């Protein structure tokens, strides 16, 4: 980790910087508590008027601020969503304030496409990257949202697709910070692991009568250089303090984890009054409460019932089980659970089913976990049951699927019971 402190081209970092150093007062040292408090006050100054629901929501917002400052040097970066129970809560204003810090202007506001029409979203993404958009806000999201194209783009430093109006493919750097605003949003599929959501919750229901003591975007613009300096100073403070790390890692966002998540967690430990926590813990908790939680539980339970707990299988075997005519009930159980995520028309091969299963590897939902191991070029999957809460219902599903027996010609073979795991 190195600080680019002077304008011009740095051959070691392979970066060209154009800025006036006199506008910034970055500190590249370990800070005193008074200095750290000073920098925190500057970072939070434009956002003090927003009413966030919890301390976790505040941490997500600070993650977005740090990301806005550092996005251009990060290979990958999660998206951030700002949610509220009603219109007029300040979501769009919040997104605009974050964008002003990162770009000195309000973000491009893009109306969302249909969540089930990813081809349209894919085309929009290419246009966004070609335009060099630094901050993009998808505004007025309602209900569940999923986009495999955007989920893939968020974890890739480059984006490749056909250029609109031309018969050639383009590959371009992805340096865009994506924001979402909407009411009662839920992110499903891979998006639930790649979006951090903060919720605004105004104390007064009559939001139309609320007046900010100052304009957050104007204050952000006035203090922009100070805020950028303070964010970088906090990161440098973490570096010079021994780079103390909280456990775990946001594996899809390695550099972001190092330059955003870890310094914020250290800032929260150093200044408890900030209320800041660990963004990874918040992400894991949000995933467990995402809009597809119940559907995922149904999928993992049906896989365990039809194929067995801790039983290794490939996607091709699961697809065969869906189409197995020897057990119409079992076929229906698994097929219904799969079709909750992917339409019958789009499920044309075991590869399509494998792509679906990959989204849920190692995600723990009420003790059910889908594990995977790469073998001979493809994944082998199995369902672990770490708690007994769903064991009885899986056993009942298993009995329903096969009527407590497998019939092989005239011979009836009883099903073995699922071994009970000792707590």
PDB file of C-alpha atoms in Angstrom, residues 137-422:
ATOM      1  CA  UNK A 137     -27.368   5.494  -9.119  1.00  0.00           C
ATOM      2  CA  UNK A 138     -30.148   3.083 -10.063  1.00  0.00           C
ATOM      3  CA  UNK A 139     -33.089   4.993  -8.673  1.00  0.00           C
ATOM      4  CA  UNK A 140     -36.560   3.913  -7.509  1.00  0.00           C
ATOM      5  CA  UNK A 141     -35.903   0.189  -7.075  1.00  0.00           C
ATOM      6  CA  UNK A 142     -39.012  -1.528  -5.690  1.00  0.00           C
ATOM      7  CA  UNK A 143     -39.221  -5.094  -4.362  1.00  0.00           C
ATOM      8  CA  UNK A 144     -36.813  -7.864  -5.364  1.00  0.00           C
ATOM      9  CA  UNK A 145     -33.920  -7.071  -7.659  1.00  0.00           C
ATOM     10  CA  UNK A 146     -31.505  -9.421  -9.401  1.00  0.00           C
ATOM     11  CA  UNK A 147     -29.107  -9.014 -12.322  1.00  0.00           C
ATOM     12  CA  UNK A 148     -26.538 -11.721 -13.101  1.00  0.00           C
ATOM     13  CA  UNK A 149     -24.787  -9.279 -15.469  1.00  0.00           C
ATOM     14  CA  UNK A 150     -24.312  -6.619 -12.792  1.00  0.00           C
ATOM     15  CA  UNK A 151     -23.426  -9.232 -10.159  1.00  0.00           C
ATOM     16  CA  UNK A 152     -20.638 -10.431 -12.438  1.00  0.00           C
ATOM     17  CA  UNK A 153     -19.474  -6.896 -13.254  1.00  0.00           C
ATOM     18  CA  UNK A 154     -19.168  -5.986  -9.567  1.00  0.00           C
ATOM     19  CA  UNK A 155     -16.496  -8.656  -9.046  1.00  0.00           C
ATOM     20  CA  UNK A 156     -14.537  -8.024 -12.238  1.00  0.00           C
ATOM     21  CA  UNK A 157     -12.027  -5.275 -12.999  1.00  0.00           C
ATOM     22  CA  UNK A 158     -13.040  -5.317 -16.670  1.00  0.00           C
ATOM     23  CA  UNK A 159     -16.326  -5.715 -18.500  1.00  0.00           C
ATOM     24  CA  UNK A 160     -16.689  -7.340 -21.903  1.00  0.00           C
ATOM     25  CA  UNK A 161     -19.738  -7.290 -24.163  1.00  0.00           C
ATOM     26  CA  UNK A 162     -20.883  -6.399 -27.669  1.00  0.00           C
ATOM     27  CA  UNK A 163     -20.825  -2.654 -28.333  1.00  0.00           C
ATOM     28  CA  UNK A 164     -24.273  -1.327 -29.186  1.00  0.00           C
ATOM     29  CA  UNK A 165     -24.699  -0.585 -32.879  1.00  0.00           C
ATOM     30  CA  UNK A 166     -21.498  -2.404 -33.812  1.00  0.00           C
ATOM     31  CA  UNK A 167     -20.629  -5.974 -34.678  1.00  0.00           C
ATOM     32  CA  UNK A 168     -17.628  -6.177 -32.385  1.00  0.00           C
ATOM     33  CA  UNK A 169     -16.994  -6.889 -28.737  1.00  0.00           C
ATOM     34  CA  UNK A 170     -15.471  -4.312 -26.420  1.00  0.00           C
ATOM     35  CA  UNK A 171     -13.529  -4.800 -23.216  1.00  0.00           C
ATOM     36  CA  UNK A 172     -13.314  -1.867 -20.850  1.00  0.00           C
ATOM     37  CA  UNK A 173     -12.200  -1.105 -17.296  1.00  0.00           C
ATOM     38  CA  UNK A 174     -14.878  -1.023 -14.622  1.00  0.00           C
ATOM     39  CA  UNK A 175     -14.196   1.897 -12.266  1.00  0.00           C
ATOM     40  CA  UNK A 176     -17.839   2.710 -11.491  1.00  0.00           C
ATOM     41  CA  UNK A 177     -19.310   2.924  -8.004  1.00  0.00           C
ATOM     42  CA  UNK A 178     -22.886   1.594  -8.195  1.00  0.00           C
ATOM     43  CA  UNK A 179     -25.576   2.893  -5.866  1.00  0.00           C
ATOM     44  CA  UNK A 180     -29.210   1.849  -5.509  1.00  0.00           C
ATOM     45  CA  UNK A 181     -32.074   3.799  -3.987  1.00  0.00           C
ATOM     46  CA  UNK A 182     -35.615   2.617  -3.427  1.00  0.00           C
ATOM     47  CA  UNK A 183     -38.316   1.612  -0.998  1.00  0.00           C
ATOM     48  CA  UNK A 184     -38.281  -1.799   0.710  1.00  0.00           C
ATOM     49  CA  UNK A 185     -35.669  -3.262  -1.650  1.00  0.00           C
ATOM     50  CA  UNK A 186     -34.545  -6.875  -1.527  1.00  0.00           C
ATOM     51  CA  UNK A 187     -31.535  -8.187  -3.433  1.00  0.00           C
ATOM     52  CA  UNK A 188     -31.695 -11.811  -4.492  1.00  0.00           C
ATOM     53  CA  UNK A 189     -29.376 -14.282  -6.178  1.00  0.00           C
ATOM     54  CA  UNK A 190     -25.719 -13.257  -6.322  1.00  0.00           C
ATOM     55  CA  UNK A 191     -26.689  -9.620  -5.787  1.00  0.00           C
ATOM     56  CA  UNK A 192     -27.403 -10.328  -2.120  1.00  0.00           C
ATOM     57  CA  UNK A 193     -23.666 -11.015  -1.595  1.00  0.00           C
ATOM     58  CA  UNK A 194     -22.469  -8.021  -3.587  1.00  0.00           C
ATOM     59  CA  UNK A 195     -24.641  -5.174  -2.327  1.00  0.00           C
ATOM     60  CA  UNK A 196     -24.440  -3.588   1.125  1.00  0.00           C
ATOM     61  CA  UNK A 197     -27.711  -1.979   2.141  1.00  0.00           C
ATOM     62  CA  UNK A 198     -28.379   0.867   4.579  1.00  0.00           C
ATOM     63  CA  UNK A 199     -31.873   1.852   5.689  1.00  0.00           C
ATOM     64  CA  UNK A 200     -33.107   5.361   6.380  1.00  0.00           C
ATOM     65  CA  UNK A 201     -35.864   5.585   8.970  1.00  0.00           C
ATOM     66  CA  UNK A 202     -37.144   9.148   9.598  1.00  0.00           C
ATOM     67  CA  UNK A 203     -38.516   9.616  13.096  1.00  0.00           C
ATOM     68  CA  UNK A 204     -41.295  11.860  11.782  1.00  0.00           C
ATOM     69  CA  UNK A 205     -43.737  10.293   9.314  1.00  0.00           C
ATOM     70  CA  UNK A 206     -44.439  13.738   7.839  1.00  0.00           C
ATOM     71  CA  UNK A 207     -41.208  13.686   5.841  1.00  0.00           C
ATOM     72  CA  UNK A 208     -42.408  16.389   3.453  1.00  0.00           C
ATOM     73  CA  UNK A 209     -42.195  18.894   6.323  1.00  0.00           C
ATOM     74  CA  UNK A 210     -38.644  17.959   7.336  1.00  0.00           C
ATOM     75  CA  UNK A 211     -35.967  20.574   6.683  1.00  0.00           C
ATOM     76  CA  UNK A 212     -32.199  19.935   6.819  1.00  0.00           C
ATOM     77  CA  UNK A 213     -30.175  22.499   8.778  1.00  0.00           C
ATOM     78  CA  UNK A 214     -27.859  22.628   5.750  1.00  0.00           C
ATOM     79  CA  UNK A 215     -27.754  21.256   2.206  1.00  0.00           C
ATOM     80  CA  UNK A 216     -25.748  17.995   2.437  1.00  0.00           C
ATOM     81  CA  UNK A 217     -24.576  18.165  -1.185  1.00  0.00           C
ATOM     82  CA  UNK A 218     -23.369  21.757  -0.809  1.00  0.00           C
ATOM     83  CA  UNK A 219     -21.515  20.910   2.395  1.00  0.00           C
ATOM     84  CA  UNK A 220     -19.961  17.851   0.712  1.00  0.00           C
ATOM     85  CA  UNK A 221     -18.781  20.008  -2.186  1.00  0.00           C
ATOM     86  CA  UNK A 222     -17.341  22.660   0.157  1.00  0.00           C
ATOM     87  CA  UNK A 223     -15.536  20.060   2.269  1.00  0.00           C
ATOM     88  CA  UNK A 224     -14.680  17.631  -0.515  1.00  0.00           C
ATOM     89  CA  UNK A 225     -10.892  17.989  -0.348  1.00  0.00           C
ATOM     90  CA  UNK A 226     -10.984  17.812   3.450  1.00  0.00           C
ATOM     91  CA  UNK A 227     -13.110  14.659   3.416  1.00  0.00           C
ATOM     92  CA  UNK A 228     -10.853  12.989   0.855  1.00  0.00           C
ATOM     93  CA  UNK A 229      -7.825  13.923   2.967  1.00  0.00           C
ATOM     94  CA  UNK A 230      -9.456  12.536   6.110  1.00  0.00           C
ATOM     95  CA  UNK A 231     -10.457   9.226   4.495  1.00  0.00           C
ATOM     96  CA  UNK A 232      -6.896   8.685   3.236  1.00  0.00           C
ATOM     97  CA  UNK A 233      -5.493   9.771   6.607  1.00  0.00           C
ATOM     98  CA  UNK A 234      -7.653   7.171   8.406  1.00  0.00           C
ATOM     99  CA  UNK A 235      -6.437   4.466   5.993  1.00  0.00           C
ATOM    100  CA  UNK A 236      -2.834   5.567   6.615  1.00  0.00           C
ATOM    101  CA  UNK A 237      -3.479   5.538  10.370  1.00  0.00           C
ATOM    102  CA  UNK A 238      -4.586   1.897  10.137  1.00  0.00           C
ATOM    103  CA  UNK A 239      -1.471   1.085   8.085  1.00  0.00           C
ATOM    104  CA  UNK A 240       0.935   2.735  10.563  1.00  0.00           C
ATOM    105  CA  UNK A 241      -0.891   1.189  13.555  1.00  0.00           C
ATOM    106  CA  UNK A 242       0.144  -2.301  12.439  1.00  0.00           C
ATOM    107  CA  UNK A 243      -2.759  -3.049  10.054  1.00  0.00           C
ATOM    108  CA  UNK A 244      -4.791  -4.761  12.779  1.00  0.00           C
ATOM    109  CA  UNK A 245      -7.341  -6.974  11.028  1.00  0.00           C
ATOM    110  CA  UNK A 246     -10.779  -8.210  11.977  1.00  0.00           C
ATOM    111  CA  UNK A 247     -11.349 -11.871  11.056  1.00  0.00           C
ATOM    112  CA  UNK A 248     -12.526 -13.017   7.653  1.00  0.00           C
ATOM    113  CA  UNK A 249     -12.356 -11.432   4.238  1.00  0.00           C
ATOM    114  CA  UNK A 250     -14.676 -10.193   1.510  1.00  0.00           C
ATOM    115  CA  UNK A 251     -13.138 -12.653  -0.943  1.00  0.00           C
ATOM    116  CA  UNK A 252     -14.618 -11.100  -4.090  1.00  0.00           C
ATOM    117  CA  UNK A 253     -13.354  -7.672  -3.048  1.00  0.00           C
ATOM    118  CA  UNK A 254      -9.827  -8.249  -1.736  1.00  0.00           C
ATOM    119  CA  UNK A 255      -8.358  -4.744  -2.104  1.00  0.00           C
ATOM    120  CA  UNK A 256     -11.623  -3.152  -0.977  1.00  0.00           C
ATOM    121  CA  UNK A 257     -11.532  -5.346   2.129  1.00  0.00           C
ATOM    122  CA  UNK A 258      -8.002  -4.095   2.860  1.00  0.00           C
ATOM    123  CA  UNK A 259      -8.478  -0.390   2.139  1.00  0.00           C
ATOM    124  CA  UNK A 260     -12.108   0.140   3.190  1.00  0.00           C
ATOM    125  CA  UNK A 261     -13.471  -2.594   5.452  1.00  0.00           C
ATOM    126  CA  UNK A 262     -10.426  -3.028   7.708  1.00  0.00           C
ATOM    127  CA  UNK A 263      -9.709   0.709   8.334  1.00  0.00           C
ATOM    128  CA  UNK A 264     -13.400   1.350   9.106  1.00  0.00           C
ATOM    129  CA  UNK A 265     -13.499  -1.528  11.601  1.00  0.00           C
ATOM    130  CA  UNK A 266     -10.315  -0.182  13.227  1.00  0.00           C
ATOM    131  CA  UNK A 267     -11.802   3.327  13.338  1.00  0.00           C
ATOM    132  CA  UNK A 268     -14.854   1.903  15.133  1.00  0.00           C
ATOM    133  CA  UNK A 269     -12.662   0.126  17.680  1.00  0.00           C
ATOM    134  CA  UNK A 270     -10.510   3.230  18.239  1.00  0.00           C
ATOM    135  CA  UNK A 271     -13.506   5.587  18.531  1.00  0.00           C
ATOM    136  CA  UNK A 272     -16.460   3.583  19.938  1.00  0.00           C
ATOM    137  CA  UNK A 273     -18.617   6.726  19.862  1.00  0.00           C
ATOM    138  CA  UNK A 274     -18.730   6.475  16.066  1.00  0.00           C
ATOM    139  CA  UNK A 275     -20.801   3.297  16.357  1.00  0.00           C
ATOM    140  CA  UNK A 276     -18.965   1.695  13.418  1.00  0.00           C
ATOM    141  CA  UNK A 277     -18.708  -2.076  13.079  1.00  0.00           C
ATOM    142  CA  UNK A 278     -17.515  -4.744  10.665  1.00  0.00           C
ATOM    143  CA  UNK A 279     -18.902  -4.587   7.128  1.00  0.00           C
ATOM    144  CA  UNK A 280     -18.348  -8.327   6.570  1.00  0.00           C
ATOM    145  CA  UNK A 281     -20.504  -9.229   9.572  1.00  0.00           C
ATOM    146  CA  UNK A 282     -23.170  -6.835   8.310  1.00  0.00           C
ATOM    147  CA  UNK A 283     -23.022  -8.380   4.826  1.00  0.00           C
ATOM    148  CA  UNK A 284     -23.395 -11.915   6.199  1.00  0.00           C
ATOM    149  CA  UNK A 285     -26.359 -10.854   8.331  1.00  0.00           C
ATOM    150  CA  UNK A 286     -28.034  -9.130   5.381  1.00  0.00           C
ATOM    151  CA  UNK A 287     -27.578 -12.231   3.237  1.00  0.00           C
ATOM    152  CA  UNK A 288     -29.336 -14.347   5.857  1.00  0.00           C
ATOM    153  CA  UNK A 289     -32.324 -11.994   5.667  1.00  0.00           C
ATOM    154  CA  UNK A 290     -32.322 -11.449   1.904  1.00  0.00           C
ATOM    155  CA  UNK A 291     -35.440 -11.758  -0.214  1.00  0.00           C
ATOM    156  CA  UNK A 292     -34.511 -15.246  -1.437  1.00  0.00           C
ATOM    157  CA  UNK A 293     -33.911 -16.756   2.022  1.00  0.00           C
ATOM    158  CA  UNK A 294     -37.082 -18.830   2.138  1.00  0.00           C
ATOM    159  CA  UNK A 295     -36.629 -19.973  -1.452  1.00  0.00           C
ATOM    160  CA  UNK A 296     -33.030 -20.996  -0.695  1.00  0.00           C
ATOM    161  CA  UNK A 297     -34.102 -22.943   2.390  1.00  0.00           C
ATOM    162  CA  UNK A 298     -36.650 -24.787   0.247  1.00  0.00           C
ATOM    163  CA  UNK A 299     -33.984 -25.560  -2.373  1.00  0.00           C
ATOM    164  CA  UNK A 300     -31.442 -26.901   0.135  1.00  0.00           C
ATOM    165  CA  UNK A 301     -34.071 -28.943   1.972  1.00  0.00           C
ATOM    166  CA  UNK A 302     -35.313 -30.503  -1.265  1.00  0.00           C
ATOM    167  CA  UNK A 303     -31.739 -31.335  -2.358  1.00  0.00           C
ATOM    168  CA  UNK A 304     -31.122 -32.955   1.035  1.00  0.00           C
ATOM    169  CA  UNK A 305     -34.412 -34.867   0.908  1.00  0.00           C
ATOM    170  CA  UNK A 306     -34.039 -36.149  -2.647  1.00  0.00           C
ATOM    171  CA  UNK A 307     -30.249 -36.670  -2.820  1.00  0.00           C
ATOM    172  CA  UNK A 308     -29.339 -37.006   0.862  1.00  0.00           C
ATOM    173  CA  UNK A 309     -27.558 -34.975   3.529  1.00  0.00           C
ATOM    174  CA  UNK A 310     -23.759 -34.926   3.073  1.00  0.00           C
ATOM    175  CA  UNK A 311     -24.213 -36.931  -0.136  1.00  0.00           C
ATOM    176  CA  UNK A 312     -21.939 -35.802  -2.971  1.00  0.00           C
ATOM    177  CA  UNK A 313     -23.604 -34.997  -6.274  1.00  0.00           C
ATOM    178  CA  UNK A 314     -22.945 -33.105  -9.484  1.00  0.00           C
ATOM    179  CA  UNK A 315     -25.401 -30.695 -11.082  1.00  0.00           C
ATOM    180  CA  UNK A 316     -26.159 -33.349 -13.704  1.00  0.00           C
ATOM    181  CA  UNK A 317     -27.362 -35.755 -10.994  1.00  0.00           C
ATOM    182  CA  UNK A 318     -29.591 -33.090  -9.455  1.00  0.00           C
ATOM    183  CA  UNK A 319     -31.053 -32.325 -12.887  1.00  0.00           C
ATOM    184  CA  UNK A 320     -31.663 -36.030 -13.449  1.00  0.00           C
ATOM    185  CA  UNK A 321     -33.423 -36.243 -10.080  1.00  0.00           C
ATOM    186  CA  UNK A 322     -35.719 -33.406 -11.146  1.00  0.00           C
ATOM    187  CA  UNK A 323     -36.702 -35.368 -14.234  1.00  0.00           C
ATOM    188  CA  UNK A 324     -36.805 -38.796 -12.568  1.00  0.00           C
ATOM    189  CA  UNK A 325     -40.125 -40.336 -13.507  1.00  0.00           C
ATOM    190  CA  UNK A 326     -39.854 -43.012 -10.793  1.00  0.00           C
ATOM    191  CA  UNK A 327     -40.909 -40.478  -8.162  1.00  0.00           C
ATOM    192  CA  UNK A 328     -43.310 -37.772  -9.297  1.00  0.00           C
ATOM    193  CA  UNK A 329     -43.526 -36.297  -5.817  1.00  0.00           C
ATOM    194  CA  UNK A 330     -39.748 -36.102  -5.487  1.00  0.00           C
ATOM    195  CA  UNK A 331     -39.506 -34.619  -8.954  1.00  0.00           C
ATOM    196  CA  UNK A 332     -42.048 -31.952  -8.018  1.00  0.00           C
ATOM    197  CA  UNK A 333     -40.323 -31.063  -4.726  1.00  0.00           C
ATOM    198  CA  UNK A 334     -36.931 -30.419  -6.276  1.00  0.00           C
ATOM    199  CA  UNK A 335     -38.216 -28.948  -9.521  1.00  0.00           C
ATOM    200  CA  UNK A 336     -40.464 -26.449  -7.753  1.00  0.00           C
ATOM    201  CA  UNK A 337     -37.551 -25.322  -5.561  1.00  0.00           C
ATOM    202  CA  UNK A 338     -35.258 -24.865  -8.576  1.00  0.00           C
ATOM    203  CA  UNK A 339     -37.885 -23.086 -10.676  1.00  0.00           C
ATOM    204  CA  UNK A 340     -38.272 -20.514  -7.907  1.00  0.00           C
ATOM    205  CA  UNK A 341     -34.863 -19.208  -9.053  1.00  0.00           C
ATOM    206  CA  UNK A 342     -34.674 -20.058 -12.745  1.00  0.00           C
ATOM    207  CA  UNK A 343     -37.492 -20.474 -15.280  1.00  0.00           C
ATOM    208  CA  UNK A 344     -38.158 -23.835 -16.908  1.00  0.00           C
ATOM    209  CA  UNK A 345     -37.304 -22.335 -20.310  1.00  0.00           C
ATOM    210  CA  UNK A 346     -33.856 -21.173 -19.132  1.00  0.00           C
ATOM    211  CA  UNK A 347     -32.970 -24.472 -17.458  1.00  0.00           C
ATOM    212  CA  UNK A 348     -31.718 -26.237 -20.578  1.00  0.00           C
ATOM    213  CA  UNK A 349     -28.712 -28.134 -19.189  1.00  0.00           C
ATOM    214  CA  UNK A 350     -26.859 -29.188 -16.055  1.00  0.00           C
ATOM    215  CA  UNK A 351     -24.532 -26.223 -16.637  1.00  0.00           C
ATOM    216  CA  UNK A 352     -27.450 -23.843 -16.079  1.00  0.00           C
ATOM    217  CA  UNK A 353     -28.290 -25.644 -12.839  1.00  0.00           C
ATOM    218  CA  UNK A 354     -24.629 -25.577 -11.811  1.00  0.00           C
ATOM    219  CA  UNK A 355     -24.488 -21.814 -12.392  1.00  0.00           C
ATOM    220  CA  UNK A 356     -27.461 -21.451 -10.044  1.00  0.00           C
ATOM    221  CA  UNK A 357     -25.927 -23.623  -7.324  1.00  0.00           C
ATOM    222  CA  UNK A 358     -22.599 -21.728  -7.465  1.00  0.00           C
ATOM    223  CA  UNK A 359     -24.389 -18.609  -6.205  1.00  0.00           C
ATOM    224  CA  UNK A 360     -25.158 -20.262  -2.857  1.00  0.00           C
ATOM    225  CA  UNK A 361     -21.910 -22.063  -2.000  1.00  0.00           C
ATOM    226  CA  UNK A 362     -20.982 -21.668   1.712  1.00  0.00           C
ATOM    227  CA  UNK A 363     -24.022 -19.499   2.491  1.00  0.00           C
ATOM    228  CA  UNK A 364     -25.457 -20.594   5.840  1.00  0.00           C
ATOM    229  CA  UNK A 365     -29.239 -20.301   6.151  1.00  0.00           C
ATOM    230  CA  UNK A 366     -30.593 -21.589   9.449  1.00  0.00           C
ATOM    231  CA  UNK A 367     -27.955 -24.317   9.628  1.00  0.00           C
ATOM    232  CA  UNK A 368     -28.291 -25.448   6.001  1.00  0.00           C
ATOM    233  CA  UNK A 369     -25.112 -24.977   3.932  1.00  0.00           C
ATOM    234  CA  UNK A 370     -24.344 -25.936   0.351  1.00  0.00           C
ATOM    235  CA  UNK A 371     -20.706 -26.985   0.057  1.00  0.00           C
ATOM    236  CA  UNK A 372     -18.691 -27.607  -3.098  1.00  0.00           C
ATOM    237  CA  UNK A 373     -15.330 -28.982  -4.192  1.00  0.00           C
ATOM    238  CA  UNK A 374     -13.789 -28.779  -7.641  1.00  0.00           C
ATOM    239  CA  UNK A 375     -13.072 -32.210  -9.076  1.00  0.00           C
ATOM    240  CA  UNK A 376     -12.152 -33.126 -12.653  1.00  0.00           C
ATOM    241  CA  UNK A 377     -13.030 -29.654 -13.895  1.00  0.00           C
ATOM    242  CA  UNK A 378     -16.501 -29.348 -12.338  1.00  0.00           C
ATOM    243  CA  UNK A 379     -18.023 -28.890  -8.906  1.00  0.00           C
ATOM    244  CA  UNK A 380     -19.192 -31.673  -6.663  1.00  0.00           C
ATOM    245  CA  UNK A 381     -21.843 -30.427  -4.224  1.00  0.00           C
ATOM    246  CA  UNK A 382     -23.320 -31.605  -0.948  1.00  0.00           C
ATOM    247  CA  UNK A 383     -25.725 -30.198   1.647  1.00  0.00           C
ATOM    248  CA  UNK A 384     -24.508 -29.928   5.227  1.00  0.00           C
ATOM    249  CA  UNK A 385     -26.908 -29.697   8.146  1.00  0.00           C
ATOM    250  CA  UNK A 386     -25.152 -27.865  10.974  1.00  0.00           C
ATOM    251  CA  UNK A 387     -28.249 -27.602  13.164  1.00  0.00           C
ATOM    252  CA  UNK A 388     -31.149 -29.964  13.781  1.00  0.00           C
ATOM    253  CA  UNK A 389     -33.887 -27.380  13.175  1.00  0.00           C
ATOM    254  CA  UNK A 390     -34.701 -28.666   9.675  1.00  0.00           C
ATOM    255  CA  UNK A 391     -33.816 -32.343  10.134  1.00  0.00           C
ATOM    256  CA  UNK A 392     -37.360 -33.493  10.894  1.00  0.00           C
ATOM    257  CA  UNK A 393     -38.913 -31.625   7.975  1.00  0.00           C
ATOM    258  CA  UNK A 394     -36.263 -33.023   5.593  1.00  0.00           C
ATOM    259  CA  UNK A 395     -37.067 -36.532   6.847  1.00  0.00           C
ATOM    260  CA  UNK A 396     -40.782 -35.922   6.228  1.00  0.00           C
ATOM    261  CA  UNK A 397     -40.053 -34.627   2.726  1.00  0.00           C
ATOM    262  CA  UNK A 398     -37.893 -37.687   2.093  1.00  0.00           C
ATOM    263  CA  UNK A 399     -40.683 -40.018   3.218  1.00  0.00           C
ATOM    264  CA  UNK A 400     -43.234 -38.191   1.075  1.00  0.00           C
ATOM    265  CA  UNK A 401     -40.966 -38.328  -1.937  1.00  0.00           C
ATOM    266  CA  UNK A 402     -40.553 -42.062  -1.824  1.00  0.00           C
ATOM    267  CA  UNK A 403     -43.558 -43.159   0.245  1.00  0.00           C
ATOM    268  CA  UNK A 404     -41.078 -44.536   2.850  1.00  0.00           C
ATOM    269  CA  UNK A 405     -39.775 -47.096   0.350  1.00  0.00           C
ATOM    270  CA  UNK A 406     -38.034 -47.633  -2.956  1.00  0.00           C
ATOM    271  CA  UNK A 407     -39.729 -50.103  -5.244  1.00  0.00           C
ATOM    272  CA  UNK A 408     -37.354 -52.216  -7.356  1.00  0.00           C
ATOM    273  CA  UNK A 409     -39.528 -54.578  -9.370  1.00  0.00           C
ATOM    274  CA  UNK A 410     -41.466 -56.604  -6.794  1.00  0.00           C
ATOM    275  CA  UNK A 411     -38.956 -55.885  -4.067  1.00  0.00           C
ATOM    276  CA  UNK A 412     -39.545 -53.111  -1.531  1.00  0.00           C
ATOM    277  CA  UNK A 413     -36.424 -51.655   0.010  1.00  0.00           C
ATOM    278  CA  UNK A 414     -36.893 -49.446   3.080  1.00  0.00           C
ATOM    279  CA  UNK A 415     -35.151 -46.073   3.146  1.00  0.00           C
ATOM    280  CA  UNK A 416     -32.456 -45.630   5.766  1.00  0.00           C
ATOM    281  CA  UNK A 417     -33.235 -42.880   8.224  1.00  0.00           C
ATOM    282  CA  UNK A 418     -31.170 -39.686   8.213  1.00  0.00           C
ATOM    283  CA  UNK A 419     -28.513 -39.991  10.946  1.00  0.00           C
ATOM    284  CA  UNK A 420     -29.089 -37.516  13.745  1.00  0.00           C
ATOM    285  CA  UNK A 421     -26.200 -35.143  14.363  1.00  0.00           C
ATOM    286  CA  UNK A 422     -25.228 -34.776  17.984  1.00  0.00           C
TER     287      UNK A 422
END
